[in-house]
Each structure stands twice: as C-alpha cells, then as structure tokens.
C-alpha cells in the first residue's frame, strides 16, 4: 500500500510539474508573440492569411526521423539543452538561448546547426510519439524566440542566412506547422511571412552554390512551393528549383553515376536528397522526369563497388564510417576517370576459406568540393579487416590544424615531397596534371596507373597491380627538377600492430591477418609514427569531431629520380609468392606465383 501511495504521489508531483511547465511556456509564447508582431507591418501580415496548405506530415521531407532516442533529445530541448546532431555535444543554454553561441571547437559547425532549427523537428518527432502538446508549445516558443533574434540581432553571424541553414529551417518550420495547425493557436500569417522571406532567399541565384548545398536549396524551395501554392511566386519557386536540381543531376554525377564530390558519404547523401524530392513530388502528382529517375537508379551501381566487403563505406575524402547493408555488393573491378576513383577487388572463395580483398585508388577529380590532396593514394581491406585507411573529415574548419592535416598528402597512403605541397585547382586546370591514365582488369590481376604533376618541379606516378586475391605490387616513380626528399606513406588501420621493421621490410598483423610490405629497391630510411593529435600526425576520424590514433610507416629516399617498388603480401600471399624482380630500365615487373610466371610493364 505504501508503495502505491508513493507512486501516486510521484505521479501527482509529475502532473503538477507538467502543468507548471505548460503554463510557463504559454506565458512565454504570448510574451514572444507580442514582441515579434511589433516588428512586422500589421497590414502586410493580414495579406498573408490562408497561404499555407495542409500537408500530411507523413508525406513531408524532414531533417530528422523518430527513433529510440527521440524523447531523450526532446526532453532535453524542453529545458534548452539543444541536441544538434549525434556527433556534436549537447549545448545547455539555461533560461536564455544564445543564438550566436561560439563553441570552443568547430565553432562554425555548431553555429550552423543552431541556426538550422533542427531542434524544432526533434520536438515534432516527440509529439508524434506521445501526442503531448508540450513539445509543440516548446517548438513554437523556440521559433518565436528565433524570429525575435533574427529581426533584432546585429552581431555578425553568417550562418543566420546561408543556404544550408535556410534550407533546413524551411523543412523544420513546415513540419511544425502541419502538426500544430489543429492543435495550437499559432499565428499563420507570421509563419507565412517568415517562409516567404526564406523562399525569396532560396530562389535568388546569388545564394545558390553548385554543389550539394545547392540541391539542399532546391529540395526546400520545391517543398515550399507546394506548401504555399496559393502564394503568387510559388510557381516561380517550383520552376526554379526543378530546373536547378535537374541540371545538378548531370552536373554532379559522372557518366557512370559517380557523385563527383570525392566522398562516398556525399554520394549517399546527394542521391538520398534527389530521391526524397522525387518521392515528395510523386505524392503531389509531379515528377522530375524519366531521365532523372534513370540517372538516380544508375547512382546505385557505384555503391556496389565502393562499399567494402563488410558493407561499410570507406572514409575516403570527407566521409565518415557508415553501413550500406541494403545494397548487394559487386566484386567486379571498376574505374571512373572523371571521378578519379578505381576499385580493384576479388571475392573470397568459400571452399578454401579465403576472404575478399578490396583496394581503392584515387587519382584525379571532377569537382573541387570535399577534395583532399589524396591523389595516388590507396585504401586496402582484406579478410574482414581494414589494412590501409584514409583520414576521414573530422570537421570543416579550414583554420583547424587537424583539418588541415587531414586534407594534406601526409594523412593518406600515397607519395609526397617533403616540405612541398600541391594545390587543388579547378578540375579543368588540373585535368592533364592529375589523372588516372590506365586501367585494366582480368581474372588474374587488376592494374591501374595514375599521375600527379601538380607539385611544382616534381612529377609523380604510381602503378598498382593486384594479383588476386592476396598480392599487390606498387611502383612509384618520381622525377624532380632538383634533389628532393620523397616519402612513401602508408596510413594503417587503428587495429594494425607493427611486428617487425627493417630498412626494406615491414610486417604487421591486423585482427589475425598477417601483412608484409617489402621494398624491392633500397630505401634510405623508414620511420614509424604513432598517434599524435598535437602535431598532428597519425590520427584519423571515423566520426565527425572525433579522433582515433593510428600508425603510419614512411619509407624515404632523396634524389632527382626516385623509385619505389613495394610488394604487399596478404595472409597466405607470402607463401604463394615464389619470386619477384623489377627492371628499372624498362619498368618491367617479373613475378612468379604458385608456379605461374607473369611479366608486366608497370
């Protein structure tokens, strides 16, 4: 009995607390609404009545989706603990929201996502799970607080009105309206006025950039045009959005369907946006057209190649780790010279228990966006484990020394000139300097070659031969105008453990897989670097804003004409390899594997 009385008392206490919260938030809404309305012309608002169309919230495009953590996030937002995204810290504002909040790390990222108002969408998700109006009340209070801020604040904050934040706010405000319309007393004319301001911003080509942000803009302006179809400019909004996003499909994807922004994560994101738009249009008896739909289907093909055998995407460029479990993996090899990406791979044979091998090679690019100085770099996956990995993105703060390192050649498994770097120009300027020059694939081996002539005074080339499934030969050739220190860098998985190191050999193990790197030509030195976030060096980022220590091996030589020939054996590949030689005069590789001899010009 005591336990029942105790629980009843707790419920009563909880109920009283809830009532007080709702009473306080309604008072705050009235206070904010009065202040905000003073900033607008009354007659202008009256002319904005009946412009908003009711759309089933299930048919909207949204920035968030309900999940097991929705109520935790939303309950925090009720007390101004702003959840922005999974990889960012929750920001506790207390009683007053600081819309110009300046985080000590990755300040721009936090400022952007605060201005996106995704917190409104999380509150709306919580309402759909609970039917509790407190979440909608809080969403309206936050919206009014933001409007008051945006109309009165004079501090310079470029994220107030920038493509990404404006595009997200349109989706979040639209979602809120269509949930709250029949549940709360909201000023529809005020919301219409704010959305018109957003629509005009999105329509203006001065605010439009031809990359993934541009398609975010087009997605939102087309959503807005249907939501506000009674507004005089809605048809102009729709036509502008449809024209730009249709052009973007041909602008942003290669002929074989690879998104040109140099990152598997952005391939996934952009194809998702295009598909969201097409699905939304279909629900409103509209479409981007048959050709666009076919191009979007083609973009699925690249995922079959770029996804590793464990169904994860590599952290190439500005990517972070993620699963693509819904795609059926293809083990055919692949090359796209426009995108500057090649995949060499083989499928494991179940009968002899050998597992799959996957290797990426980067040389060239079709867009500057998200491009690292990673040309001639490789990533390697074997028998269920990453062996060589890329750096990831960490953040987008160009002044952050860790971000600068991640973009540099030193963060990738490539060749570089010590104390020198190269510039990522517009693709047409570098198309003959950085490119994939050869690719072939047959049942025995895959071969790819690329050049990087963008270093001033140096010409670099790399050839990779993958003898399936467990032997790789890399030939690096560097021609310098003057003597330079050349580094061949290998960026290992965090799980890699170095076993032995000599001048010309290195062996390591990764989750039970033995891997050996052998230099056929003499090198002058080998350095092993371990995780150092201060310098920084030998760190990667699998999640946004988070660092993981790894290990690097650097083979070095100095000269005008420098060559490396590196043989990588994976697992039993070492036993299969009977002999290997290299003739520098003709760049001829001779190799004998299980009694079979091969001679190739590399």
Coordinates of C-alpha atoms in Angstrom, one line a residue, residues 250-593:
X250 CA 24.1 16.0 -64.9
X251 CA 26.5 18.4 -63.2
X252 CA 27.2 16.4 -60.1
X253 CA 27.4 12.8 -61.4
X254 CA 29.8 11.3 -63.8
X255 CA 28.7 9.4 -66.9
X256 CA 28.8 6.2 -64.9
X257 CA 26.8 7.6 -62.0
X258 CA 29.6 8.5 -59.5
X259 CA 28.9 11.6 -57.5
X260 CA 31.8 14.0 -58.2
X261 CA 32.3 15.4 -54.7
X262 CA 35.1 13.0 -53.9
X263 CA 33.4 11.3 -50.9
X264 CA 31.3 8.2 -50.7
X265 CA 29.3 9.9 -47.8
X266 CA 28.3 12.7 -50.2
X267 CA 27.4 10.2 -52.9
X268 CA 25.0 8.6 -50.4
X269 CA 23.7 12.0 -49.1
X270 CA 23.0 13.6 -52.5
X271 CA 21.3 10.5 -54.0
X272 CA 19.1 10.5 -50.9
X273 CA 18.1 14.1 -51.4
X274 CA 17.3 13.6 -55.1
X275 CA 15.2 10.5 -54.2
X276 CA 13.4 12.5 -51.4
X277 CA 12.5 15.2 -53.9
X278 CA 11.2 12.7 -56.4
X279 CA 9.1 10.8 -53.8
X280 CA 7.6 14.0 -52.5
X281 CA 6.8 15.2 -56.0
X282 CA 5.1 11.9 -56.8
X283 CA 2.9 12.3 -53.8
X284 CA 1.8 15.6 -55.3
X285 CA 1.3 14.2 -58.8
X286 CA 4.5 15.7 -60.0
X287 CA 8.0 14.4 -61.1
X288 CA 11.5 15.4 -62.0
X289 CA 11.1 13.2 -65.2
X290 CA 12.0 9.8 -66.5
X291 CA 15.6 10.7 -67.4
X292 CA 16.4 12.0 -63.9
X293 CA 14.9 8.8 -62.4
X294 CA 17.1 6.6 -64.6
X295 CA 20.2 8.6 -63.6
X296 CA 19.3 8.2 -59.9
X297 CA 19.0 4.4 -60.4
X298 CA 22.4 4.4 -62.1
X299 CA 23.9 6.0 -58.9
X300 CA 23.1 2.8 -57.1
X301 CA 25.6 0.9 -59.2
X302 CA 28.6 2.8 -57.8
X303 CA 27.6 1.9 -54.3
X304 CA 28.0 -1.8 -55.2
X305 CA 31.7 -1.1 -56.0
X306 CA 32.7 1.5 -53.4
X307 CA 31.2 -0.4 -50.4
X308 CA 33.7 -2.7 -48.8
X309 CA 33.1 -6.4 -48.3
X310 CA 31.8 -5.7 -44.8
X311 CA 29.1 -3.4 -46.3
X312 CA 30.8 -0.3 -44.8
X313 CA 31.8 2.7 -46.9
X314 CA 35.5 3.7 -46.8
X315 CA 36.3 7.1 -45.1
X316 CA 37.7 8.5 -48.4
X317 CA 37.6 12.3 -48.7
X318 CA 35.1 13.9 -46.3
X319 CA 33.4 10.6 -45.4
X320 CA 32.7 9.0 -42.1
X321 CA 32.1 5.4 -41.4
X322 CA 28.7 4.1 -42.2
X323 CA 26.9 0.9 -43.2
X324 CA 25.2 0.3 -46.6
X325 CA 23.6 -3.0 -45.8
X326 CA 20.8 -2.6 -48.3
X327 CA 23.0 -2.8 -51.4
X328 CA 24.1 -6.1 -52.9
X329 CA 27.9 -5.9 -53.1
X330 CA 29.6 -6.3 -56.5
X331 CA 33.1 -7.8 -56.7
X332 CA 33.8 -6.7 -60.2
X333 CA 36.6 -4.1 -60.5
X334 CA 35.7 -0.6 -61.5
X335 CA 37.3 2.7 -62.7
X336 CA 35.9 6.1 -63.4
X337 CA 38.5 8.6 -64.7
X338 CA 36.2 11.6 -64.4
X339 CA 35.7 11.0 -60.7
X340 CA 39.3 9.8 -60.3
X341 CA 38.4 6.6 -58.4
X342 CA 39.2 3.0 -59.2
X343 CA 38.3 -0.2 -57.2
X344 CA 40.4 -3.3 -57.5
X345 CA 38.9 -6.4 -55.8
X346 CA 38.3 -10.1 -55.7
X347 CA 35.6 -12.2 -53.9
X348 CA 36.7 -14.8 -51.4
X349 CA 36.3 -18.4 -52.2
X350 CA 34.2 -20.2 -49.6
X351 CA 35.7 -23.6 -50.3
X352 CA 39.2 -22.7 -49.3
X353 CA 38.0 -20.2 -46.6
X354 CA 39.9 -17.2 -48.3
X355 CA 38.1 -13.9 -47.8
X356 CA 37.5 -10.9 -50.1
X357 CA 40.0 -8.2 -50.9
X358 CA 39.1 -4.6 -51.8
X359 CA 41.5 -1.8 -52.8
X360 CA 40.7 1.8 -53.8
X361 CA 43.0 4.0 -55.8
X362 CA 42.5 7.8 -56.2
X363 CA 43.9 9.9 -59.0
X364 CA 42.0 12.8 -60.4
X365 CA 38.8 14.6 -59.6
X366 CA 35.7 16.1 -61.3
X367 CA 34.9 18.7 -58.6
X368 CA 36.9 20.6 -56.0
X369 CA 34.3 20.2 -53.3
X370 CA 35.4 17.9 -50.5
X371 CA 38.6 17.1 -52.4
X372 CA 41.6 16.1 -50.3
X373 CA 45.2 16.2 -51.6
X374 CA 45.0 12.4 -51.7
X375 CA 45.9 11.7 -55.3
X376 CA 47.8 8.4 -55.9
X377 CA 46.6 7.1 -52.5
X378 CA 45.2 3.7 -51.8
X379 CA 42.9 2.2 -49.1
X380 CA 43.0 -1.6 -48.5
X381 CA 40.6 -4.1 -46.9
X382 CA 41.4 -7.8 -46.6
X383 CA 39.8 -10.8 -44.9
X384 CA 37.3 -8.8 -42.9
X385 CA 39.7 -6.0 -41.7
X386 CA 40.9 -2.6 -42.9
X387 CA 44.7 -2.6 -43.5
X388 CA 45.2 0.9 -45.0
X389 CA 42.7 3.6 -44.4
X390 CA 42.0 7.2 -45.4
X391 CA 41.8 10.1 -42.9
X392 CA 38.1 11.0 -42.8
X393 CA 36.9 14.6 -42.4
X394 CA 36.9 15.5 -38.7
X395 CA 35.4 18.9 -39.3
X396 CA 35.1 21.7 -41.9
X397 CA 37.0 24.4 -40.1
X398 CA 39.7 25.4 -42.6
X399 CA 41.8 27.0 -39.8
X400 CA 41.9 23.9 -37.6
X401 CA 45.3 22.3 -37.8
X402 CA 43.8 18.8 -37.6
X403 CA 41.5 19.6 -40.5
X404 CA 44.5 21.0 -42.5
X405 CA 46.4 17.8 -41.8
X406 CA 43.5 15.6 -42.9
X407 CA 43.4 17.4 -46.2
X408 CA 47.2 17.0 -46.8
X409 CA 49.0 14.2 -48.6
X410 CA 50.6 13.3 -45.3
X411 CA 47.3 11.9 -44.0
X412 CA 47.0 9.4 -46.8
X413 CA 48.7 6.3 -48.2
X414 CA 50.4 8.0 -51.0
X415 CA 53.7 9.5 -52.1
X416 CA 54.7 13.1 -51.3
X417 CA 57.6 15.5 -51.5
X418 CA 58.9 16.5 -48.1
X419 CA 58.1 20.2 -47.2
X420 CA 56.2 20.6 -50.5
X421 CA 52.6 20.5 -51.4
X422 CA 50.3 21.0 -54.4
X423 CA 47.1 23.0 -55.0
X424 CA 43.7 21.6 -55.9
X425 CA 42.8 23.9 -58.8
X426 CA 39.5 23.8 -60.7
X427 CA 39.3 20.4 -62.4
X428 CA 39.8 21.8 -65.9
X429 CA 43.1 23.3 -64.9
X430 CA 44.5 20.1 -63.4
X431 CA 42.9 17.6 -65.7
X432 CA 46.2 16.8 -67.5
X433 CA 48.3 17.1 -64.4
X434 CA 46.3 14.7 -62.1
X435 CA 44.5 11.8 -63.7
X436 CA 44.1 8.1 -64.0
X437 CA 46.0 7.1 -67.1
X438 CA 45.4 3.3 -67.3
X439 CA 43.1 0.6 -66.0
X440 CA 42.5 -3.0 -66.9
X441 CA 41.0 -6.0 -65.2
X442 CA 41.1 -9.7 -65.8
X443 CA 40.6 -12.9 -63.7
X444 CA 44.3 -13.0 -62.7
X445 CA 45.1 -9.4 -61.9
X446 CA 43.9 -5.8 -61.9
X447 CA 46.1 -2.9 -63.0
X448 CA 45.7 0.9 -62.5
X449 CA 48.1 3.8 -63.1
X450 CA 47.8 7.5 -62.3
X451 CA 49.9 10.6 -62.4
X452 CA 50.3 13.7 -60.2
X453 CA 52.2 16.5 -61.9
X454 CA 50.7 19.2 -59.7
X455 CA 53.7 19.6 -57.5
X456 CA 55.9 22.4 -58.6
X457 CA 59.2 20.9 -60.0
X458 CA 58.1 17.3 -59.5
X459 CA 56.3 14.6 -61.5
X460 CA 54.8 11.7 -59.6
X461 CA 53.3 8.5 -60.9
X462 CA 52.0 5.3 -59.3
X463 CA 51.1 2.0 -60.7
X464 CA 49.2 -0.7 -58.7
X465 CA 49.0 -4.3 -59.8
X466 CA 46.7 -6.5 -57.7
X467 CA 47.3 -10.2 -58.2
X468 CA 44.1 -11.7 -56.9
X469 CA 43.4 -12.3 -54.1
X470 CA 46.4 -11.5 -51.9
X471 CA 49.5 -10.0 -53.6
X472 CA 49.8 -6.3 -54.5
X473 CA 52.7 -4.6 -56.2
X474 CA 53.1 -0.8 -56.2
X475 CA 55.5 1.0 -58.5
X476 CA 56.1 4.7 -57.6
X477 CA 58.2 6.9 -59.9
X478 CA 59.2 10.5 -59.0
X479 CA 61.1 12.8 -61.3
X480 CA 62.3 16.1 -59.6
X481 CA 64.0 19.1 -61.1
X482 CA 66.3 19.2 -58.1
X483 CA 67.1 16.8 -55.3
X484 CA 64.1 16.2 -53.1
X485 CA 63.3 14.0 -50.1
X486 CA 60.5 11.7 -51.3
X487 CA 58.2 9.9 -48.9
X488 CA 56.1 6.8 -49.5
X489 CA 53.5 6.9 -46.8
X490 CA 51.3 4.0 -45.5
X491 CA 48.4 5.0 -43.2
X492 CA 47.4 1.9 -41.3
X493 CA 44.1 1.0 -39.6
X494 CA 43.9 1.7 -35.9
X495 CA 43.8 -2.1 -35.4
X496 CA 47.1 -2.7 -37.0
X497 CA 50.0 -3.8 -34.9
X498 CA 53.6 -3.5 -36.2
X499 CA 55.5 -6.7 -35.7
X500 CA 58.9 -6.2 -37.3
X501 CA 60.7 -3.4 -39.1
X502 CA 63.9 -3.4 -41.2
X503 CA 65.2 -1.0 -43.7
X504 CA 63.4 -2.6 -46.6
X505 CA 60.7 -4.7 -44.9
X506 CA 57.8 -4.2 -42.5
X507 CA 55.4 -6.8 -41.2
X508 CA 52.2 -6.2 -39.2
X509 CA 49.1 -8.0 -38.1
X510 CA 45.5 -6.8 -38.1
X511 CA 42.9 -8.9 -36.3
X512 CA 44.8 -12.1 -37.1
X513 CA 45.7 -11.1 -40.7
X514 CA 49.4 -11.1 -41.4
X515 CA 50.6 -8.4 -43.9
X516 CA 54.1 -7.8 -45.2
X517 CA 55.5 -4.8 -47.0
X518 CA 58.7 -5.5 -48.9
X519 CA 60.8 -2.9 -50.8
X520 CA 62.4 -4.4 -53.9
X521 CA 64.6 -1.3 -54.3
X522 CA 66.8 0.0 -51.5
X523 CA 65.3 2.8 -49.3
X524 CA 67.3 5.2 -47.2
X525 CA 65.1 5.1 -44.1
X526 CA 61.8 4.0 -42.6
X527 CA 60.0 5.9 -39.8
X528 CA 57.1 4.6 -37.7
X529 CA 54.7 7.3 -36.5
X530 CA 52.1 6.8 -33.8
X531 CA 49.1 8.8 -32.8
X532 CA 49.8 12.5 -32.2
X533 CA 47.0 15.0 -32.2
X534 CA 49.2 17.9 -31.2
X535 CA 51.5 17.9 -34.3
X536 CA 49.1 16.4 -35.7
X537 CA 50.1 13.1 -37.3
X538 CA 48.9 9.5 -37.4
X539 CA 45.3 10.2 -36.5
X540 CA 42.1 9.5 -38.4
X541 CA 38.4 10.5 -37.9
X542 CA 35.8 7.8 -38.3
X543 CA 33.1 10.0 -36.7
X544 CA 32.6 13.7 -37.1
X545 CA 34.7 15.6 -34.5
X546 CA 36.3 12.5 -33.0
X547 CA 39.9 11.4 -33.4
X548 CA 41.4 7.9 -33.4
X549 CA 45.1 7.2 -33.1
X550 CA 46.6 5.0 -35.8
X551 CA 50.1 4.2 -37.1
X552 CA 52.0 5.3 -40.2
X553 CA 55.0 3.9 -41.9
X554 CA 57.1 6.3 -44.0
X555 CA 59.8 5.0 -46.5
X556 CA 62.1 7.7 -47.6
X557 CA 64.6 8.4 -50.4
X558 CA 66.3 11.5 -51.7
X559 CA 67.2 12.3 -55.3
X560 CA 66.2 13.7 -58.7
X561 CA 64.9 10.4 -59.9
X562 CA 63.4 8.2 -57.2
X563 CA 61.6 4.9 -57.5
X564 CA 59.9 2.6 -55.0
X565 CA 58.7 -0.9 -55.8
X566 CA 56.7 -2.2 -52.9
X567 CA 55.3 -5.8 -52.7
X568 CA 52.4 -6.2 -50.3
X569 CA 51.5 -9.8 -49.3
X570 CA 48.3 -10.5 -47.5
X571 CA 47.9 -13.7 -45.4
X572 CA 49.0 -16.7 -47.4
X573 CA 50.1 -14.5 -50.3
X574 CA 53.6 -14.6 -48.9
X575 CA 53.7 -18.4 -49.3
X576 CA 52.3 -18.2 -52.8
X577 CA 54.9 -15.7 -54.0
X578 CA 57.9 -17.6 -55.3
X579 CA 59.9 -14.9 -57.0
X580 CA 59.6 -11.2 -57.9
X581 CA 62.1 -8.9 -59.7
X582 CA 62.0 -5.4 -61.2
X583 CA 63.9 -4.0 -64.1
X584 CA 64.0 -0.2 -63.7
X585 CA 65.2 0.4 -67.3
X586 CA 62.1 -0.9 -68.9
X587 CA 59.8 -0.7 -65.8
X588 CA 59.4 -4.4 -66.2
X589 CA 57.9 -6.5 -63.3
X590 CA 58.6 -10.2 -63.4
X591 CA 56.7 -12.2 -60.8
X592 CA 56.1 -15.9 -60.1
X593 CA 53.0 -17.1 -58.1

